[in-house]
Amino acid sequence: MKRAVISASGVSHSFDTGPTPVTVLRDIDVEVYAGELLMLVGPSGSGKTTLLHILGRLLSPSSGVVTLYGKNTQALGEEELAALRLKYFGFIFQAYNLFPVLTATENVMVMLDLLGVSRQIARERARELLKSVGLGHRLDSFPSQLSSGQRQRVAIARALAGDPKILMADEPTAALDAESGLRAIELLQMLAHQQERAVVIVTHDPRILQFGDRVIHLEDGQIAERLATPRGPSPLHAMGAL
Amino acid sequence: MSLGKEIGLATRQFGGRSGVAWTRPSLTLLIAWRNLVHDRVRFAVTLVGIAFSTILVGIQLGMLLNFLHTTSTVVDHAGADLWVAAHGVPSVDLATPIDGRRRFQSLAVEGVAVAEPYLLHFGFWKRADGIRQIVILIGVEPGAEMGLPLTLPAGQSFREALSSPDGIIIDRLYAEKLGVTGLNQLVEINDRRARVVGFTDGIRTFTQSPYVFTSLRNARSLLGRTDNLITYVLIRLAPGQDPATVIERLSARMPDVDVMTSREFAANSQKYWLLTTGAGISIICSSLLALFVGVVIVAQTLYASTMDRLPEYAVIRAMGGPRWYLYKIVIEQAVIGGLIGSVVGIGAVAVLVYLGRNMSSPPLVPAWLALGIGAVTVVMCVGASLVSISKITSIDPVKVFR
């Protein structure tokens, strides 16, 4: 039987933003497996992003248990959770959030720097990674000199720099045109299928749902539907149809 | 090779996840530098603010040092081991007279090798144009070993200069103020004739009343004194004598006078002008105010820069970066700004000190003071970064997803 990389059981979460707490997640059970592309979908306010935060250990749930490789992470403090994220997770943000003052290479080097890799080795490896995502010709470009698709590839390279077992992506195609979006999903699908990484994507982009191995549909903080496909189709085929 | 294999190869080569140690040179310095120069106008404003603060502090403390230096310059350069003064004299320039026989009483005390009279009193100098200036007359015996002006130009002998009955020596700095254009010029002090027979160099006065050196006999004549009163007895100890022991003996023999070491008397004079008059306190307050202005400017700029970078800092936290990594970036920004700003500021202070070298009260900024101000400025900048650090402490990595 396949063992879950991340397991969330009985997870609920509320925000104390006003006089009465607002409950955004109710009794959620989710498991994330290596080698799969899991998509969290749902309308705005359904709780999908909060669930991503909780699975990515950026946020501790109000109740419930989140385990990572079978170990409970509930009792960990902020710095311990940060160390955990550094060790196991790679994040791809909707707005990319690259350092505008650093070149593409240097942006990727930041992740390696956090891991304690020496500067010279980090530079070489950052360049290798950028070349591998097709940015060999933009190594020394600043984010402002890159297109949206290129910026996202830098963000993906940065997320991969630490060789994470788990990739968390928030709306990775929201700011991309159709072709760039499919290329990004193709890359993430490949990272899951060929490299046995667990990839979790939050999206409300209907174009990419078909490429997920599993789709969890959230509504009003609860799981409304779970869909599984034997193996999502390749976005490259979809690109051919564009 | 497929894209997937390439990425896998690239990432797997990275090896272990040791985690960054805060002592290791890291990218933080590069990020700090780029953060600063990214907005050049803001960086320039910061540097101007830091440099301005450094200049203010440098000049103020330079003035204070000059203040301290000039209040005790007569004592510092007299070459005496001990000073005998009237009881309760607060400062070397504000003395009451003592009997001239104190010199001989001092000489009779064991451990005293040389005891010389020293007369110091205010006088009125009348310029050729009729304008009067207050001066401080200092009279010593022409054969004295102590109390002489130490900066007499080469080729001039104090003893020869004062051998003439009406000879006086003034400092070149004050020649114009006193209306003196050259040697052998006749002047009036207390309506008595005197003749300028020599110039010293760089003997400044705190009170702005120039020192006028002359022989003891001539000083008495210019002051119209027929008594045997003097102001101080300057004492040189016999070799190997303990100052404290000799002071005890002198005090026992002359209980109605004060006996102090030169160091004590200089310190008393400095303390008097520094604390009693309020002049020193106001200079210290001005310096602190200048520092405070610098802190506010740096804190404001760093805070604005930090607020601009909060999303990127949140990303680092989300990626698993420890808080100290972010602190390091902000502190390094502060140190870079502080170092560059203080170097510019100290350079400007050096130019100002050079330009004011011939003023009667120029700021005194030796290397140790310049380095100290630089260090204080950098510490000030780091202190100013605490406001930004407090902001980073509460940073929420979840924010980057919004």
XYZ file of C-alpha atoms in Angstrom:
644
model
C 0.000 0.000 0.000
C 1.252 3.475 -0.897
C 2.331 5.536 2.115
C 1.188 9.153 2.349
C 3.845 11.845 2.362
C 1.449 14.269 4.057
C -1.655 13.234 5.893
C -4.248 15.617 7.284
C -7.051 14.176 9.345
C -9.939 15.923 11.008
C -8.468 19.311 10.119
C -10.561 22.366 10.864
C -9.470 25.962 10.883
C -10.945 29.255 11.969
C -9.686 32.832 11.679
C -10.250 35.284 14.496
C -10.668 38.313 12.310
C -13.680 39.843 14.046
C -15.974 39.429 17.035
C -16.815 35.886 15.948
C -14.334 33.418 14.465
C -14.760 32.581 10.788
C -14.483 28.874 10.086
C -12.846 28.219 6.728
C -12.142 24.484 6.950
C -14.288 21.813 8.543
C -13.133 18.305 9.354
C -10.937 17.770 6.306
C -9.164 14.470 5.611
C -6.537 14.612 2.878
C -3.535 12.483 1.978
C -0.798 13.489 -0.421
C 1.317 10.827 -2.113
C 4.706 10.859 -3.780
C 4.627 10.807 -7.568
C 1.180 12.353 -7.893
C -0.198 15.694 -8.989
C -2.980 16.672 -6.592
C -5.192 19.592 -7.456
C -7.218 21.558 -4.903
C -10.040 23.414 -6.590
C -13.065 25.359 -5.546
C -14.624 28.787 -5.662
C -13.153 31.769 -3.859
C -13.526 31.411 -0.104
C -13.862 27.646 -0.264
C -10.744 27.164 1.875
C -8.424 25.648 -0.730
C -5.571 28.101 -0.118
C -5.867 27.690 3.655
C -5.664 23.935 3.171
C -2.520 24.421 1.066
C -0.999 26.512 3.891
C -1.790 23.805 6.387
C -0.450 20.993 4.208
C 2.670 23.070 3.508
C 3.133 23.654 7.246
C 2.906 27.397 6.882
C -0.125 27.394 9.121
C -1.161 25.215 12.022
C -4.820 24.114 11.990
C -7.168 25.047 14.807
C -7.861 21.349 15.260
C -6.891 18.085 13.632
C -3.595 16.429 12.920
C -1.086 16.891 10.092
C 1.635 14.301 9.730
C 4.676 14.372 7.488
C 6.045 10.940 6.601
C 3.947 9.599 9.458
C 5.260 12.008 12.071
C 2.958 14.433 13.826
C 3.970 18.042 13.213
C 1.433 19.717 15.483
C 3.764 20.334 18.414
C 6.500 22.028 16.362
C 7.342 25.696 16.935
C 7.707 28.354 14.242
C 11.441 27.884 13.719
C 11.105 24.097 13.694
C 8.359 24.327 11.091
C 10.581 26.655 9.049
C 13.368 24.085 9.188
C 10.866 21.422 8.151
C 9.760 23.476 5.147
C 13.356 24.077 4.177
C 14.039 20.357 4.267
C 10.964 18.925 2.562
C 9.045 21.600 0.684
C 9.377 23.739 -2.390
C 6.897 26.577 -2.918
C 5.759 28.234 -6.121
C 3.809 31.405 -5.499
C 1.115 32.942 -7.609
C 2.951 36.254 -7.884
C 6.313 34.411 -8.146
C 7.698 36.720 -5.432
C 11.182 36.847 -6.876
C 13.668 39.276 -5.394
C 13.546 42.185 -7.858
C 17.076 43.235 -6.901
C 18.574 39.823 -7.710
C 19.209 38.207 -11.069
C 17.541 34.938 -12.024
C 20.648 33.020 -10.947
C 20.859 34.864 -7.633
C 17.167 34.271 -6.935
C 17.731 30.532 -7.214
C 20.928 30.840 -5.168
C 18.943 32.200 -2.205
C 17.368 28.768 -1.653
C 20.767 27.107 -1.833
C 22.203 29.738 0.486
C 19.548 28.907 3.068
C 20.635 25.294 2.786
C 24.243 26.195 3.478
C 25.621 25.507 0.007
C 28.788 27.499 -0.682
C 28.393 30.484 -2.964
C 30.475 29.162 -5.821
C 28.738 25.779 -5.908
C 25.357 27.458 -5.474
C 26.022 29.673 -8.495
C 26.990 26.713 -10.668
C 23.977 24.717 -9.597
C 21.554 27.600 -9.942
C 22.739 28.056 -13.507
C 22.322 24.341 -14.227
C 18.778 24.451 -12.855
C 17.844 27.523 -14.864
C 19.247 25.933 -17.991
C 17.200 22.826 -17.283
C 13.972 24.882 -17.170
C 14.890 26.557 -20.434
C 16.319 29.808 -19.140
C 19.944 29.282 -20.078
C 19.860 32.521 -22.037
C 18.414 34.632 -19.179
C 20.725 33.646 -16.320
C 21.757 37.195 -15.479
C 18.451 38.894 -16.186
C 16.555 40.640 -13.434
C 12.891 39.682 -12.892
C 11.762 42.967 -14.438
C 13.496 41.905 -17.667
C 11.663 38.575 -17.862
C 8.229 37.651 -19.176
C 5.619 36.191 -16.808
C 6.327 32.682 -18.062
C 10.055 33.138 -17.599
C 9.577 34.512 -14.090
C 7.525 31.500 -13.207
C 10.256 29.214 -14.480
C 12.723 31.021 -12.232
C 10.288 30.491 -9.355
C 10.071 26.788 -10.235
C 13.852 26.525 -10.423
C 14.086 28.221 -7.019
C 11.525 25.825 -5.571
C 13.472 22.873 -6.985
C 16.847 24.130 -5.841
C 16.563 22.374 -2.491
C 15.573 19.097 -4.195
C 12.286 19.031 -2.245
C 10.134 15.924 -1.891
C 6.989 18.044 -1.960
C 6.075 20.946 -4.237
C 3.270 23.312 -3.320
C 2.006 25.675 -6.029
C -0.577 28.397 -5.596
C -2.404 29.296 -8.799
C 0.679 28.585 -10.926
C -1.084 29.387 -14.190
C -3.148 32.387 -13.095
C -0.853 34.994 -14.614
C 0.142 33.011 -17.686
C -1.249 32.772 -21.180
C -2.624 29.436 -22.327
C 0.603 28.127 -23.820
C 2.812 29.228 -20.906
C 0.278 27.775 -18.473
C 0.341 24.387 -20.166
C 4.114 24.410 -20.246
C 4.189 25.107 -16.505
C 1.761 22.273 -15.790
C 3.733 19.962 -18.045
C 6.816 20.742 -15.992
C 5.032 20.132 -12.686
C 3.446 16.936 -13.991
C 6.853 15.697 -15.077
C 8.315 16.516 -11.640
C 5.621 14.374 -10.057
C 5.591 11.491 -12.466
C 9.258 11.183 -13.373
C 10.871 12.259 -10.132
C 8.405 10.882 -7.608
C 7.737 14.228 -6.005
C 4.408 15.021 -4.425
C 2.953 18.071 -6.188
C -0.028 19.946 -4.757
C -1.605 22.691 -6.847
C -4.281 25.139 -5.850
C -6.122 26.377 -8.908
C -9.396 27.518 -10.287
C -8.114 27.333 -13.859
C -10.438 24.807 -15.562
C -7.904 24.369 -18.392
C -5.495 22.447 -16.231
C -7.816 20.299 -14.113
C -7.600 17.411 -16.565
C -3.858 17.047 -15.919
C -4.196 16.277 -12.220
C -3.938 12.701 -10.957
C -6.465 13.557 -8.277
C -8.729 16.545 -7.906
C -10.238 17.592 -4.578
C -13.128 19.988 -4.873
C -13.750 22.200 -1.852
C -16.881 24.137 -1.082
C -17.601 26.104 2.086
C -14.600 24.604 3.823
C -15.571 21.029 3.180
C -14.613 18.472 0.601
C -17.463 18.365 -1.899
C -15.982 15.903 -4.351
C -12.907 13.753 -4.905
C -11.997 12.876 -8.464
C -9.267 10.482 -9.503
C -7.892 9.832 -12.945
C -5.610 6.872 -13.693
C -2.950 9.240 -14.923
C -3.562 12.753 -16.204
C -2.999 13.375 -19.899
C 0.129 15.189 -21.016
C -0.284 18.926 -21.474
C 1.964 18.629 -24.534
C -0.905 16.956 -26.342
C -3.182 19.744 -25.260
C -0.678 22.260 -26.540
C -0.850 20.614 -29.926
C -4.555 21.286 -29.941
C -4.134 24.999 -29.209
C 18.450 14.090 -22.236
C 14.841 14.803 -21.189
C 13.861 17.898 -19.241
C 12.952 15.766 -16.258
C 16.274 13.976 -16.181
C 18.131 17.259 -16.499
C 16.299 18.753 -13.537
C 16.722 15.604 -11.506
C 20.420 15.568 -12.227
C 20.759 19.214 -11.355
C 18.899 18.953 -8.059
C 20.337 15.669 -6.853
C 23.870 16.945 -7.199
C 23.284 19.313 -4.313
C 23.912 16.752 -1.663
C 23.081 17.207 1.985
C 20.901 19.828 3.614
C 23.236 21.164 6.217
C 21.396 24.477 6.701
C 23.071 27.850 6.700
C 25.038 28.966 9.744
C 24.739 32.638 10.655
C 28.504 33.022 10.838
C 29.038 31.793 7.280
C 29.418 34.392 4.538
C 26.116 34.269 2.712
C 24.029 36.018 0.110
C 22.616 38.341 2.754
C 25.348 40.904 2.143
C 24.577 40.932 -1.585
C 20.840 41.253 -0.904
C 21.502 44.033 1.617
C 23.663 45.944 -0.839
C 21.234 45.525 -3.733
C 18.315 46.546 -1.499
C 20.166 49.752 -0.688
C 21.264 50.704 -4.188
C 18.024 49.589 -5.816
C 16.440 52.907 -4.859
C 19.337 55.260 -5.437
C 17.545 58.420 -4.390
C 16.556 56.909 -1.071
C 20.060 55.546 -0.570
C 21.542 58.969 -1.327
C 19.171 60.590 1.178
C 20.168 58.003 3.781
C 23.859 58.605 3.201
C 23.391 62.367 3.386
C 21.485 61.907 6.648
C 24.154 59.665 8.162
C 26.968 61.894 6.899
C 25.212 64.984 8.222
C 24.770 63.364 11.613
C 28.443 62.322 11.609
C 29.524 65.855 10.720
C 27.400 67.340 13.496
C 28.679 64.854 16.059
C 32.266 65.200 14.807
C 32.280 68.980 14.973
C 30.475 69.079 18.314
C 32.788 66.548 19.933
C 35.767 68.228 18.263
C 34.659 71.492 19.846
C 34.263 69.722 23.172
C 37.733 68.240 22.919
C 39.169 71.625 22.031
C 37.192 73.046 24.937
C 38.693 70.508 27.332
C 42.122 70.944 25.829
C 42.187 74.723 26.055
C 40.730 74.936 29.572
C 43.774 73.119 30.900
C 46.401 73.964 28.299
C 48.408 76.171 30.664
C 48.546 73.404 33.249
C 49.225 70.671 30.709
C 52.191 72.525 29.216
C 53.684 74.000 32.375
C 55.890 70.990 33.038
C 55.199 71.022 36.792
C 54.603 67.945 38.931
C 52.572 69.786 41.560
C 50.668 73.051 41.797
C 50.203 75.039 44.983
C 47.143 77.285 44.763
C 44.848 79.289 46.978
C 42.228 77.201 48.702
C 39.215 76.428 46.489
C 40.584 77.626 43.132
C 38.100 76.163 40.606
C 40.098 76.629 37.417
C 43.568 77.693 36.422
C 42.271 80.937 34.893
C 40.210 81.884 37.950
C 42.730 82.049 40.757
C 43.096 84.170 43.853
C 46.585 85.186 44.999
C 48.801 83.531 47.570
C 51.783 84.855 49.453
C 55.048 84.712 47.567
C 56.684 83.085 50.605
C 54.791 79.872 49.776
C 57.545 79.225 47.262
C 60.206 79.105 49.958
C 57.991 77.135 52.322
C 57.534 74.608 49.533
C 61.263 74.426 48.900
C 61.781 73.532 52.546
C 59.631 70.424 52.212
C 61.379 67.097 51.689
C 60.949 65.774 48.151
C 60.636 69.166 46.442
C 63.468 69.749 43.973
C 62.356 73.014 42.370
C 59.646 75.537 43.386
C 58.935 78.540 41.176
C 56.486 81.437 41.399
C 53.798 81.796 38.761
C 51.668 84.899 38.431
C 48.427 84.813 36.417
C 45.998 87.713 36.244
C 43.631 89.424 33.864
C 44.786 92.675 32.290
C 43.514 95.233 29.797
C 45.310 95.441 26.472
C 44.834 98.634 24.539
C 45.254 98.477 20.773
C 46.597 101.332 18.686
C 43.055 102.075 17.535
C 41.944 102.488 21.144
C 39.990 99.244 21.385
C 40.585 97.387 24.640
C 40.918 93.624 24.929
C 41.043 91.513 28.052
C 44.219 89.421 28.203
C 45.616 86.946 30.714
C 49.039 87.978 31.884
C 51.364 85.166 32.905
C 54.540 86.075 34.688
C 57.401 83.655 35.308
C 61.004 84.208 36.183
C 63.208 84.408 33.084
C 65.341 81.586 34.466
C 62.341 79.373 35.249
C 62.231 75.664 34.393
C 58.421 75.472 34.460
C 55.500 77.500 33.165
C 57.206 78.582 29.966
C 55.421 78.640 26.620
C 56.458 75.387 24.949
C 55.799 76.412 21.392
C 58.201 79.293 20.978
C 59.366 79.287 17.350
C 62.860 78.021 16.588
C 65.548 80.649 16.996
C 63.805 82.474 19.801
C 64.794 82.128 23.416
C 62.222 82.833 26.035
C 64.871 84.009 28.444
C 66.467 86.329 25.896
C 63.078 87.610 24.791
C 62.108 88.482 28.320
C 65.445 89.936 29.313
C 64.207 93.333 28.177
C 62.355 95.016 31.039
C 59.125 95.607 29.088
C 59.181 92.511 26.853
C 56.073 90.393 26.331
C 55.299 87.323 24.188
C 51.945 86.685 22.555
C 50.626 83.953 20.267
C 50.469 84.536 16.532
C 46.827 83.394 16.520
C 45.849 86.481 18.459
C 48.208 89.022 16.859
C 45.489 90.414 14.631
C 42.973 90.528 17.463
C 45.478 92.452 19.561
C 46.471 94.714 16.681
C 50.058 93.480 16.574
C 51.756 93.503 13.195
C 55.366 92.678 14.080
C 58.141 92.366 16.608
C 59.178 95.295 18.805
C 55.748 96.890 18.445
C 54.883 98.963 21.475
C 51.524 98.322 23.121
C 49.699 99.275 26.335
C 48.647 96.902 29.075
C 46.824 98.424 32.037
C 47.987 101.808 30.735
C 51.625 100.756 30.997
C 53.974 100.334 28.107
C 55.021 96.892 26.863
C 56.892 95.668 23.835
C 56.194 92.545 21.778
C 59.484 90.639 21.738
C 58.335 87.202 20.583
C 55.542 85.047 19.256
C 54.394 81.614 20.284
C 52.479 79.269 18.015
C 49.175 77.563 18.811
C 48.714 78.463 22.485
C 44.970 78.872 22.444
C 42.814 80.175 25.222
C 39.414 78.921 26.212
C 38.188 82.294 27.497
C 39.115 84.045 24.225
C 41.352 86.317 26.324
C 44.803 85.733 24.843
C 47.686 84.662 27.059
C 50.497 87.208 27.358
C 53.769 85.801 28.703
C 56.235 88.066 30.414
C 58.765 88.065 33.205
C 57.497 87.962 36.784
C 58.962 91.404 37.452
C 57.345 92.904 34.328
C 54.010 91.228 35.113
C 53.992 92.827 38.545
C 54.868 96.153 36.947
C 52.085 95.870 34.344
C 49.573 94.896 37.033
C 50.750 97.759 39.263
C 51.517 95.320 42.037
C 54.061 96.260 44.686
C 53.251 93.332 46.967
C 54.852 89.935 47.041
C 51.721 88.074 45.957
C 51.797 85.342 43.316
C 49.113 83.018 41.951
C 50.719 79.601 42.033
C 53.843 77.803 43.081
C 54.950 75.286 40.486
C 56.826 72.350 41.953
C 59.078 69.747 40.440
C 59.679 66.699 42.574
C 63.061 65.282 43.377
C 63.727 62.055 41.440
C 61.972 59.020 42.895
C 59.579 60.985 45.087
C 55.995 59.849 45.460
C 53.665 62.778 44.576
C 51.028 61.747 47.123
C 53.575 61.697 49.938
C 54.971 65.094 49.002
C 51.452 66.529 48.727
C 50.783 65.305 52.280
C 53.948 66.984 53.519
C 53.163 70.248 51.688
C 49.576 70.264 52.969
C 50.779 69.649 56.488
C 53.193 72.551 56.241
C 50.718 74.884 54.437
C 47.221 73.850 55.529
C 45.547 76.979 54.095
C 46.425 76.231 50.447
C 45.557 73.470 47.962
C 48.271 71.211 46.583
C 47.423 69.195 43.485
C 49.168 67.176 40.832
C 49.125 68.688 37.352
C 46.712 65.981 36.266
C 44.299 66.782 39.094
C 44.472 70.514 38.477
C 43.907 70.070 34.735
C 40.939 67.784 35.429
C 39.492 70.280 37.929
C 39.795 73.092 35.396
C 38.108 70.990 32.714
C 35.327 69.878 35.042
C 34.680 73.428 36.145
C 34.101 74.769 32.651
C 32.423 71.602 31.450
C 29.916 71.161 34.235
C 29.636 74.373 36.217
C 29.188 76.755 33.326
C 26.837 74.513 31.347
C 28.856 75.132 28.188
C 30.105 71.545 28.076
C 26.688 70.096 28.834
C 25.145 72.036 25.980
C 27.806 70.706 23.593
C 27.205 67.141 24.811
C 23.451 67.632 24.389
C 23.992 68.946 20.860
C 26.066 65.861 20.061
C 23.379 63.550 21.428
C 20.765 65.449 19.467
C 22.821 65.047 16.300
C 23.068 61.313 17.004
C 19.337 61.139 17.585
C 18.630 62.911 14.294
C 20.892 60.362 12.585
C 19.063 57.480 14.270
C 15.690 58.813 13.157
C 16.828 59.296 9.556
C 18.369 55.830 9.342
C 15.465 54.162 11.136
C 12.957 55.810 8.834
C 14.850 54.845 5.690
C 15.500 51.280 6.781
C 11.892 50.872 7.839
C 10.644 52.083 4.471
C 13.063 49.738 2.715
C 11.986 46.829 4.914
C 8.312 47.503 4.278
C 9.016 47.483 0.534
C 10.732 44.118 0.868
C 8.250 42.426 3.207
C 6.829 40.147 0.484
C 10.319 38.891 -0.370
C 11.164 38.434 3.310
C 7.918 36.502 3.729
C 8.990 34.298 0.820
C 12.241 33.504 2.582
C 10.289 32.579 5.710
C 7.919 30.446 3.633
C 10.885 28.721 2.003
C 12.079 27.822 5.477
C 14.630 30.566 6.091
C 15.290 31.293 9.752
C 14.431 34.713 11.162
C 18.053 35.595 11.781
C 18.669 35.381 8.034
C 16.264 38.283 7.592
C 17.706 40.134 10.582
C 21.124 39.753 9.023
C 19.970 41.377 5.784
C 18.536 44.384 7.634
C 21.527 44.736 9.965
C 23.945 44.480 7.046
C 21.992 47.207 5.258
C 22.401 49.348 8.366
C 26.125 48.580 8.637
C 26.754 49.332 4.953
C 24.857 52.623 5.203
C 26.612 53.461 8.457
C 30.087 52.716 7.106
C 29.675 54.662 3.870
C 27.845 57.542 5.566
C 30.374 57.835 8.363
C 33.341 57.701 5.968
C 31.777 60.548 3.966
C 30.950 62.423 7.180
C 34.402 61.972 8.706
C 35.972 63.069 5.433
C 33.878 66.245 5.557
C 34.857 66.783 9.217
C 38.539 66.430 8.259
C 38.094 69.103 5.579
C 36.308 71.431 8.011
C 38.972 70.909 10.665
C 41.678 71.670 8.104
C 39.905 74.820 6.933
C 39.427 76.001 10.531
C 42.933 75.203 11.724
C 43.815 78.872 12.231
C 40.666 79.756 14.147
C 41.014 80.578 17.830
C 38.824 77.611 18.833
C 38.996 75.040 16.043
C 37.450 71.626 16.588
C 40.018 69.059 17.615
C 39.418 65.720 15.894
C 42.296 63.293 16.400
C 42.280 59.883 14.709
C 40.918 58.093 17.773
C 37.946 60.448 17.914
C 37.254 60.089 14.174
C 37.365 56.289 14.466
C 35.194 56.431 17.581
C 32.600 58.586 15.823
C 32.623 56.163 12.882
C 32.055 53.233 15.240
C 29.294 55.056 17.115
C 27.628 55.935 13.804
C 27.635 52.300 12.691
C 26.272 51.198 16.079
C 23.661 53.944 15.802
C 22.607 52.622 12.389
C 22.365 49.071 13.729
C 20.297 50.410 16.617
C 18.054 52.169 14.122
C 17.488 48.846 12.343
C 15.771 47.442 15.439
C 12.520 49.089 14.355
C 12.661 47.149 11.090
C 13.699 43.973 12.869
C 10.654 44.193 15.095
C 8.554 44.314 11.929
C 10.280 41.256 10.501
C 9.833 39.353 13.755
C 6.088 39.369 13.240
C 6.227 38.545 9.528
C 3.706 35.912 8.449
C 4.925 33.614 5.634
C 1.315 32.928 4.654
C 1.082 36.499 3.379
C 3.005 35.637 0.234
C 0.122 33.504 -0.951
C -2.317 36.392 -0.809
